[in-house]
PDB file of C-alpha atoms in Angstrom:
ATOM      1  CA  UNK A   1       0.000   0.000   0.000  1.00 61.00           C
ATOM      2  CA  UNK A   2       2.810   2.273   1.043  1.00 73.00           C
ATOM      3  CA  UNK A   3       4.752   1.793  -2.302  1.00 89.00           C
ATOM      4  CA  UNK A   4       4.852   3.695  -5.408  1.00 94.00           C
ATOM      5  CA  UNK A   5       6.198   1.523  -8.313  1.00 95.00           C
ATOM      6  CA  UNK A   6       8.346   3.494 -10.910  1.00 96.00           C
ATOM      7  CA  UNK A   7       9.108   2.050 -14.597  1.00 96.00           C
ATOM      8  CA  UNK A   8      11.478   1.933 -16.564  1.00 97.00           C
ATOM      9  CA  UNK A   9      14.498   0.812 -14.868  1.00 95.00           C
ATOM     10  CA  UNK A  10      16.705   2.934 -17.009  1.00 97.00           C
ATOM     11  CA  UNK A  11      16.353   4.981 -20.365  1.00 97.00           C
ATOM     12  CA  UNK A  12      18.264   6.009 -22.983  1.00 98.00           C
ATOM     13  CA  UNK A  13      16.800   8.644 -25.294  1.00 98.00           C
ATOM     14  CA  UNK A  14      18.318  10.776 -28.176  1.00 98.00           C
ATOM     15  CA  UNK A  15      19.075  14.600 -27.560  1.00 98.00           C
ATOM     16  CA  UNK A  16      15.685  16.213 -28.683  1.00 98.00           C
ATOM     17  CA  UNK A  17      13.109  13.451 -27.720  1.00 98.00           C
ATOM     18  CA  UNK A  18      10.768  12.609 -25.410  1.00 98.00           C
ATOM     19  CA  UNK A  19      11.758  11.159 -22.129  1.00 98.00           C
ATOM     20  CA  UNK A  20       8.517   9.721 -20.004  1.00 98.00           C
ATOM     21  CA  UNK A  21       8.435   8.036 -17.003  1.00 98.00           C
ATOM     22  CA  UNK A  22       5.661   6.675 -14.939  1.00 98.00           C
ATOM     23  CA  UNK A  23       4.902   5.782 -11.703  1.00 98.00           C
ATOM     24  CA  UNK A  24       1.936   4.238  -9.928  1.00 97.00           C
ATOM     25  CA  UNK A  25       1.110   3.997  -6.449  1.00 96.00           C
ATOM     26  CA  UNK A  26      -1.861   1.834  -4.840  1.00 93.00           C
ATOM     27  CA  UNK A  27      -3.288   4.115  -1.438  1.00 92.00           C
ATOM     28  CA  UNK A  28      -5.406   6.385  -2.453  1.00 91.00           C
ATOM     29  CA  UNK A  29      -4.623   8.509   0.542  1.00 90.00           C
ATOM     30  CA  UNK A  30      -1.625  10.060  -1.509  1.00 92.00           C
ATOM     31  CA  UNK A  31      -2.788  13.753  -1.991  1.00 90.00           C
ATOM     32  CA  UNK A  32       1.164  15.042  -3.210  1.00 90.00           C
ATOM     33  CA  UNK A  33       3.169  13.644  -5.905  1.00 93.00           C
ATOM     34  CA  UNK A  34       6.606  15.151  -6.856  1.00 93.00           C
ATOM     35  CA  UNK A  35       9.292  14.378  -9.112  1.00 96.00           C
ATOM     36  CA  UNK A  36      13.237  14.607  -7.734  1.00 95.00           C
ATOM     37  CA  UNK A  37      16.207  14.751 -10.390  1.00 96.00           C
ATOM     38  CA  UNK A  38      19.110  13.688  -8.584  1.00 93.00           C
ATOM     39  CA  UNK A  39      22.851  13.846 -10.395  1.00 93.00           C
ATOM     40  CA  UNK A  40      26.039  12.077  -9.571  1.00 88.00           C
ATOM     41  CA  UNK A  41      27.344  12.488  -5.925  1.00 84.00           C
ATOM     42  CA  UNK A  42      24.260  15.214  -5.297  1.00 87.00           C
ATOM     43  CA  UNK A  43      21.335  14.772  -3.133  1.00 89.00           C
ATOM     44  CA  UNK A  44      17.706  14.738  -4.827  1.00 91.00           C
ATOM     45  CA  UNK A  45      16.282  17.647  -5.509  1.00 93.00           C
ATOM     46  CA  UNK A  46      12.802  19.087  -6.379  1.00 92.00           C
ATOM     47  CA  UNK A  47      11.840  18.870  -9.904  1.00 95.00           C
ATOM     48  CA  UNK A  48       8.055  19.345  -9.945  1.00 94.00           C
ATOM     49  CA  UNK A  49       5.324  18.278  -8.343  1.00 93.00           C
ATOM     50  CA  UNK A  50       1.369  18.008  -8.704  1.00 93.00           C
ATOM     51  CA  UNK A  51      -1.289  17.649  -6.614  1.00 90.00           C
ATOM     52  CA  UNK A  52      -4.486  15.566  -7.586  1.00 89.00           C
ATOM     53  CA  UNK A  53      -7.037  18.166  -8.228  1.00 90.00           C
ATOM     54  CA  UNK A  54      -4.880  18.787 -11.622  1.00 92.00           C
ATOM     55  CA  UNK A  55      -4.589  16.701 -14.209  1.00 94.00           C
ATOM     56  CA  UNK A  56      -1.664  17.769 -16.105  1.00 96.00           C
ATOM     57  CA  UNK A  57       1.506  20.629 -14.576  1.00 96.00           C
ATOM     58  CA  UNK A  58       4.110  22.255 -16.949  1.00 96.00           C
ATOM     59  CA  UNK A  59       7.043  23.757 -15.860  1.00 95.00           C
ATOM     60  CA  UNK A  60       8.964  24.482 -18.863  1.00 97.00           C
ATOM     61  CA  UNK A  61      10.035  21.345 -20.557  1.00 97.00           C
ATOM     62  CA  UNK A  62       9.172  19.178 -17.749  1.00 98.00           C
ATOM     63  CA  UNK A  63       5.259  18.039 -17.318  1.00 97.00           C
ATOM     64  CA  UNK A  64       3.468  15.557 -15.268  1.00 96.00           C
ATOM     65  CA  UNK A  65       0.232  13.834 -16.284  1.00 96.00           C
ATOM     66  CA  UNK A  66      -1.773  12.569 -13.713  1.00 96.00           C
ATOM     67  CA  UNK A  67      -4.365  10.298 -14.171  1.00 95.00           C
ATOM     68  CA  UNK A  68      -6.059  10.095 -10.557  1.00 93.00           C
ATOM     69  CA  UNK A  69      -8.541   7.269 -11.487  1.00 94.00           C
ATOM     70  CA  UNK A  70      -6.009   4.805 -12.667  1.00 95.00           C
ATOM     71  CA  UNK A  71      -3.747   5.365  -9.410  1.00 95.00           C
ATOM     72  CA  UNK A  72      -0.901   6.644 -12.066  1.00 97.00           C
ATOM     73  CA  UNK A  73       1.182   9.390 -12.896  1.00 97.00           C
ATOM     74  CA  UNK A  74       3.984  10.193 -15.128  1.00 98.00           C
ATOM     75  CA  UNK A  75       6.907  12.360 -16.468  1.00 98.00           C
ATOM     76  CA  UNK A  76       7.442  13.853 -19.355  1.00 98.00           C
ATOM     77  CA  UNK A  77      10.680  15.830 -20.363  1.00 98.00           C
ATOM     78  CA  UNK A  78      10.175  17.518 -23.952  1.00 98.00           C
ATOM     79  CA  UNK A  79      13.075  18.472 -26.199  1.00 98.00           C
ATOM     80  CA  UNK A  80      15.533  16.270 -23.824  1.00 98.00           C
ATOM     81  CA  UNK A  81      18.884  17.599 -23.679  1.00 97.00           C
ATOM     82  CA  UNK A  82      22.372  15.658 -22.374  1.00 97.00           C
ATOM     83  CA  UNK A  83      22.033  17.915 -19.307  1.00 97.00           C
ATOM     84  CA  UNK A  84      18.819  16.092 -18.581  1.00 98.00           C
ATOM     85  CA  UNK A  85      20.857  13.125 -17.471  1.00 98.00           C
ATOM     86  CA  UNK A  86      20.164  11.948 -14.332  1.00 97.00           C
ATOM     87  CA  UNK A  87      18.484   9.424 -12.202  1.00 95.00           C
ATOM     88  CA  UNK A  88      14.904  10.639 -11.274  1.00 97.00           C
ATOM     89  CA  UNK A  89      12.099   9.337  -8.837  1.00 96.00           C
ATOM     90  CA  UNK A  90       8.545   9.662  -8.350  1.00 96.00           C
ATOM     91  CA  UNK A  91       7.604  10.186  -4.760  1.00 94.00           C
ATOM     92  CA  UNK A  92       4.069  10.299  -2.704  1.00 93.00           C
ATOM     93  CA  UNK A  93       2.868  11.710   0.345  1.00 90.00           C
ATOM     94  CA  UNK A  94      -0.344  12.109   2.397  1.00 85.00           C
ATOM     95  CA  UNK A  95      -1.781  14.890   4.163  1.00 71.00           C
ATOM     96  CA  UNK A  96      -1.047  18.083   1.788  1.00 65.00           C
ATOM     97  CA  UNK A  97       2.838  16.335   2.095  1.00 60.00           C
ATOM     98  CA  UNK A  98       3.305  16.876   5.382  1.00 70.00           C
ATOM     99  CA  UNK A  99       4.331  13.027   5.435  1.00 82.00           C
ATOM    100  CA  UNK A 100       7.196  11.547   4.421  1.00 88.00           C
ATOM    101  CA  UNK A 101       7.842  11.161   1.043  1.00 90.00           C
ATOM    102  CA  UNK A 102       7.778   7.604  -0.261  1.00 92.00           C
ATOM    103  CA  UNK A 103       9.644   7.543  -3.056  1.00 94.00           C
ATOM    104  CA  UNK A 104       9.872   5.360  -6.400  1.00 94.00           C
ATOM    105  CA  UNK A 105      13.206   2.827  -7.216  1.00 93.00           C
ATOM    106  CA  UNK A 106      14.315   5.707  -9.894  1.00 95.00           C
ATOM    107  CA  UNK A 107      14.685   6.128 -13.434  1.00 96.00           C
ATOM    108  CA  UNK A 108      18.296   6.630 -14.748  1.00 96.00           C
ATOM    109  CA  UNK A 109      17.970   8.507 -18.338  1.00 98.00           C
ATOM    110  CA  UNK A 110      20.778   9.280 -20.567  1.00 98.00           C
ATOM    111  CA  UNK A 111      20.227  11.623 -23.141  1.00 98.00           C
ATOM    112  CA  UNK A 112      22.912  10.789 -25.815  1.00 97.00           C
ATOM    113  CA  UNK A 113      23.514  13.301 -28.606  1.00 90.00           C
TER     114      UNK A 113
ATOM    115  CA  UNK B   1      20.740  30.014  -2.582  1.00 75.00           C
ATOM    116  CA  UNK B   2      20.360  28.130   1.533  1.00 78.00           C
ATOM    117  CA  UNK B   3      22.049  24.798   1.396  1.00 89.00           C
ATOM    118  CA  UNK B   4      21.829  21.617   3.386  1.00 94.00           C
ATOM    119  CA  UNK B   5      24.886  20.786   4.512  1.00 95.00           C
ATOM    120  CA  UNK B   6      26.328  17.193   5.522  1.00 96.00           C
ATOM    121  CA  UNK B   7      29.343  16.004   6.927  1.00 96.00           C
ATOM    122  CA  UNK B   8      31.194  14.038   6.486  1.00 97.00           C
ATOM    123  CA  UNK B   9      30.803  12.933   2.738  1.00 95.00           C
ATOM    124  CA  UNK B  10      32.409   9.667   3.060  1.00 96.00           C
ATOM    125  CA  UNK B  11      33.106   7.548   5.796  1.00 97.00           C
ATOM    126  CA  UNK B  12      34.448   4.254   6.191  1.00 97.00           C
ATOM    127  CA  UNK B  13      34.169   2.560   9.447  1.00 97.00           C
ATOM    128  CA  UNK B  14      34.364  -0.882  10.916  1.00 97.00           C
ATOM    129  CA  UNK B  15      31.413  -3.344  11.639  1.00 97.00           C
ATOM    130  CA  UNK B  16      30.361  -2.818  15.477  1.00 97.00           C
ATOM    131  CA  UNK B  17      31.763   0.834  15.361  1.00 97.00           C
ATOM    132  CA  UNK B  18      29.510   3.757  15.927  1.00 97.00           C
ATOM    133  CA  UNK B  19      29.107   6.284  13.331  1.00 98.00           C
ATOM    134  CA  UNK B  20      27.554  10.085  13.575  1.00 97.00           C
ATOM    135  CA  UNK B  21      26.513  11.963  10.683  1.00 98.00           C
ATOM    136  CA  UNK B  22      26.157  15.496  11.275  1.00 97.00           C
ATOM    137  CA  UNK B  23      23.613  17.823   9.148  1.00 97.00           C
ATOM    138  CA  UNK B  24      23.180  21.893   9.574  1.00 96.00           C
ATOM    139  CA  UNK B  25      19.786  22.024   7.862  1.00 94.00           C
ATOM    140  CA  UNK B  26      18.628  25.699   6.292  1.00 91.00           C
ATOM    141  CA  UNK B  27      18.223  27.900   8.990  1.00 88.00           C
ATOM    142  CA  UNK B  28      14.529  29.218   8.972  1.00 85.00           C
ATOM    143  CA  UNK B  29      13.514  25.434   8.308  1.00 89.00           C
ATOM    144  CA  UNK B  30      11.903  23.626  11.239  1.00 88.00           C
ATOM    145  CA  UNK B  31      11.162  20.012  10.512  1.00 91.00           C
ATOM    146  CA  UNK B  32      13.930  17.999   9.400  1.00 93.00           C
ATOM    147  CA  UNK B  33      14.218  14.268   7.861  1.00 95.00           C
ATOM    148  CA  UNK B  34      17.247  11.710   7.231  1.00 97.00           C
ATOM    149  CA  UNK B  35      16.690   9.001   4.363  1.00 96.00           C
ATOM    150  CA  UNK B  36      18.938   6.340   3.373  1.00 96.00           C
ATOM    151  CA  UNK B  37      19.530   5.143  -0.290  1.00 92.00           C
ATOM    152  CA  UNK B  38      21.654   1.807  -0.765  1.00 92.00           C
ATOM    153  CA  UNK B  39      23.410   1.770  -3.547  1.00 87.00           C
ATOM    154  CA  UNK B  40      21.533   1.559  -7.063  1.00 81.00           C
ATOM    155  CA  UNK B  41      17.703   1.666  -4.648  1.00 85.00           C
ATOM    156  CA  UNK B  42      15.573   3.528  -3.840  1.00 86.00           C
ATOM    157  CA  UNK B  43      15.465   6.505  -1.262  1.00 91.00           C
ATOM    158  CA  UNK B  44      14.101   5.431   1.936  1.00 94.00           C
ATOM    159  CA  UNK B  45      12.881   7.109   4.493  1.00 94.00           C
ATOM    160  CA  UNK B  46      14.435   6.749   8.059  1.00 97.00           C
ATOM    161  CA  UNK B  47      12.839   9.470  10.772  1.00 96.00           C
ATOM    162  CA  UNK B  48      11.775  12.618  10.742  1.00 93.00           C
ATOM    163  CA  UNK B  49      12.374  15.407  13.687  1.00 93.00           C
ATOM    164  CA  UNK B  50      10.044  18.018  14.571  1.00 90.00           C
ATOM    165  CA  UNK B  51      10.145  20.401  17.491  1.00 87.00           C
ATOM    166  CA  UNK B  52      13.205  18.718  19.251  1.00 89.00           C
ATOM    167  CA  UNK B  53      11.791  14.948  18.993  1.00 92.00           C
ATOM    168  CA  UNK B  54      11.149  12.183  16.678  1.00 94.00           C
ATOM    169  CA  UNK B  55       7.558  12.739  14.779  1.00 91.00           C
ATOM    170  CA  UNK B  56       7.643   9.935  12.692  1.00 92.00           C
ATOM    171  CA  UNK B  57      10.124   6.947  12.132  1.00 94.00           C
ATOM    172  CA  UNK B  58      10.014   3.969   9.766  1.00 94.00           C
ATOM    173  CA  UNK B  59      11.110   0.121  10.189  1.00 93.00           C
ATOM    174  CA  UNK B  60      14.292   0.655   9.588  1.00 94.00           C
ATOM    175  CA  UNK B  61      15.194   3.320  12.527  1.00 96.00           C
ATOM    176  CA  UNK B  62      15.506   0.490  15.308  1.00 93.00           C
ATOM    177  CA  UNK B  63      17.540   0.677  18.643  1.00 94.00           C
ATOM    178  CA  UNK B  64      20.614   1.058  16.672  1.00 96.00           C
ATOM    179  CA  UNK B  65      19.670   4.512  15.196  1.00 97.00           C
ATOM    180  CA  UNK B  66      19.242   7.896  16.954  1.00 97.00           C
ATOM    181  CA  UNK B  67      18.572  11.271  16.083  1.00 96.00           C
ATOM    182  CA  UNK B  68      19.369  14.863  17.886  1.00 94.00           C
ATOM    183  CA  UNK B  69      20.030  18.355  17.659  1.00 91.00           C
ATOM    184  CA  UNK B  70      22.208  19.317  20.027  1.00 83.00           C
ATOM    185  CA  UNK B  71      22.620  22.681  19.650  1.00 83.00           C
ATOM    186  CA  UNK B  72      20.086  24.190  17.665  1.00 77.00           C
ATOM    187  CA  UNK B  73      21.716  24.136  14.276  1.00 84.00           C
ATOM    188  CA  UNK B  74      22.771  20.798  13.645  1.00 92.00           C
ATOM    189  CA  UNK B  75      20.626  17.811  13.528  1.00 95.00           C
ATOM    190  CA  UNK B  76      22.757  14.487  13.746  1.00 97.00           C
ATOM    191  CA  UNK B  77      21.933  10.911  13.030  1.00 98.00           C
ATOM    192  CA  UNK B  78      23.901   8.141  15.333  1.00 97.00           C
ATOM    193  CA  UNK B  79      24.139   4.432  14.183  1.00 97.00           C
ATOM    194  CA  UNK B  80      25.765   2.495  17.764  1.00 96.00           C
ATOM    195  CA  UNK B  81      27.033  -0.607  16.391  1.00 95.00           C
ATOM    196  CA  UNK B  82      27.279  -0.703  12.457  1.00 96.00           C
ATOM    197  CA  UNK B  83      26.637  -3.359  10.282  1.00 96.00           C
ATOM    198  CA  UNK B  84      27.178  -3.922   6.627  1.00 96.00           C
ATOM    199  CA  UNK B  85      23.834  -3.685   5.931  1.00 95.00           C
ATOM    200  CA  UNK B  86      24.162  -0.044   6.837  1.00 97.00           C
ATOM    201  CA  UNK B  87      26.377   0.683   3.961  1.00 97.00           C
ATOM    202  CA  UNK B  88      24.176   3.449   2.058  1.00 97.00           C
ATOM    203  CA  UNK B  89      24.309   7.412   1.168  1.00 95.00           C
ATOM    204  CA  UNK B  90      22.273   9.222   4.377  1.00 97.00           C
ATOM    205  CA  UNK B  91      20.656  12.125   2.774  1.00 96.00           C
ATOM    206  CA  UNK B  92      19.392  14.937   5.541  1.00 97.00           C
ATOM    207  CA  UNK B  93      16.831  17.100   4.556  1.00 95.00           C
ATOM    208  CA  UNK B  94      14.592  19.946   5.945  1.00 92.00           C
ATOM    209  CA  UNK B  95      11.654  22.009   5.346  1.00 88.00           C
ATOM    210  CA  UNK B  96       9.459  25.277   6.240  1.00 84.00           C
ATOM    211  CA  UNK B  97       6.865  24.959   8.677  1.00 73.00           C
ATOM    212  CA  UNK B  98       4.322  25.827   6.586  1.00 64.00           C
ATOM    213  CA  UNK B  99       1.995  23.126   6.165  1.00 55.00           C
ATOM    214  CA  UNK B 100       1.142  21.521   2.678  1.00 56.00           C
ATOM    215  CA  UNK B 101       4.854  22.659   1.372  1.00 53.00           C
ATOM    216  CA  UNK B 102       6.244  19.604   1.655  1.00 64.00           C
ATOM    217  CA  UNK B 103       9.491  20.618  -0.585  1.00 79.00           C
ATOM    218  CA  UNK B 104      12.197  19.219   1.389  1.00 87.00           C
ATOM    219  CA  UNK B 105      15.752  20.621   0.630  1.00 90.00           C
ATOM    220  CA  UNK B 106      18.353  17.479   0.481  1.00 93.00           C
ATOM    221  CA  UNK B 107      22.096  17.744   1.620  1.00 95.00           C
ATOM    222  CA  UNK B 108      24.458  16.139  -0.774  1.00 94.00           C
ATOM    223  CA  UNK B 109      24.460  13.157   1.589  1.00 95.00           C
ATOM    224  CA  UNK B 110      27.208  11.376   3.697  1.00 97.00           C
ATOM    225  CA  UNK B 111      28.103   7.894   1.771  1.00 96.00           C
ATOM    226  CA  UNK B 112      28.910   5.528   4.820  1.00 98.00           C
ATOM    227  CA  UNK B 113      30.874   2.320   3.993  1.00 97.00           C
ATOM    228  CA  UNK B 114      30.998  -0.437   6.823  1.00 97.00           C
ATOM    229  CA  UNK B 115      33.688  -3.016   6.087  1.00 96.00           C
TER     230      UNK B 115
END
């Protein structure tokens, strides 16, 4: 109940493309989903996040799609660059947040040019 | 930009030894977290700290684990007798009170090696 599954594994995905990455998560007491992009030898760090009253946030060329009903969201990184490489993981919390994050098994994408 | 700040980055340390990680979260933060993420998994969450004791803790944070802040700036995690299961990167991270901003701030983390 407490886990949030995260798929795939790894990615590779030419300079330009679309990177997506999905996560889904079974208790339905979640209420805050973020995304942390975490690089070599540096803690994760705050990406984006959405909360479940939306459907859909953009922040640039990062946006996540969530589809509430389906227990599912994903991310989607437009126009990927080589800087975009870097592990990143879904994460869920209850409460507005104010619990602790539980967070996804990662995504490693590399962005090759 | 306010940093998290952990020391130290890399320790290596003998099984049974005890081991402190020290954190100085952001100043104006008030709730503060470690996590733990063996190598190639996930982040996991260990405890979290709130108002000078523990508010939450998972499985993981047994008897072996501790938390304090002894002096109002940093926030240390203490592991009495290590074993080499405990080999990981502890993350600290911290917060603003304000409720529903759940945007934690991570430190760079403190990779801790038990041979």
């Amino acid at each position: 109940q407490q886990q949030v599954k995260q798929s795939p594994q790894s990615l590779i995905v030419q300079k330009g493309g679309i990177s997506i990455i999905n996560c889904a998560y079974e208790n339905t007491a979640f209420d805050y989903f973020p995304w942390y992009q975490q690089f070599p030898g540096k803690g994760p760090a705050l990406l984006i996040a959405i909360r479940p009253d939306v459907s859909e946030k953009k922040e640039g060329r990062f946006t996540i799609s969530f589809n509430k009903s389906a227990k599912q969201f994903s991310l989607h990184i437009m126009d990927s660059q080589p800087g975009d490489s870097a592990t990143y993981f879904c994460a869920a919390s209850m409460d507005s947040g104010n619990t602790p994050l539980v967070f996804g098994k990662g995504t490693r994408l590399s962005v090759i040019a | 930009e306010p940093e998290v700040t952990q020391t130290p980055s890399h320790q290596v340390t003998q099984m049974g030894q005890e081991v402190i990680l020290r954190c100085v979260p952001i100043s104006n933060h008030l709730y503060f977290y470690w996590y733990r993420q063996i190598l190639g998994q996930k982040v996991e969450f260990l405890v979290s700290f709130y108002n000078n004791e523990i508010s939450e803790k998972s499985e993981i944070f047994d008897d072996q684990f501790s938390v304090e802040r002894p002096d109002g700036s940093n926030f240390t995690l203490k592991i009495r007798s290590t074993k080499l299961e405990d080999s990981a990167m502890y993350f600290c991270a911290s917060r603003p009170h304000s409720s529903g901003a759940n945007v934690l701030t991570f430190g760079a983390g403190s990779r801790l090696t038990v041979l």
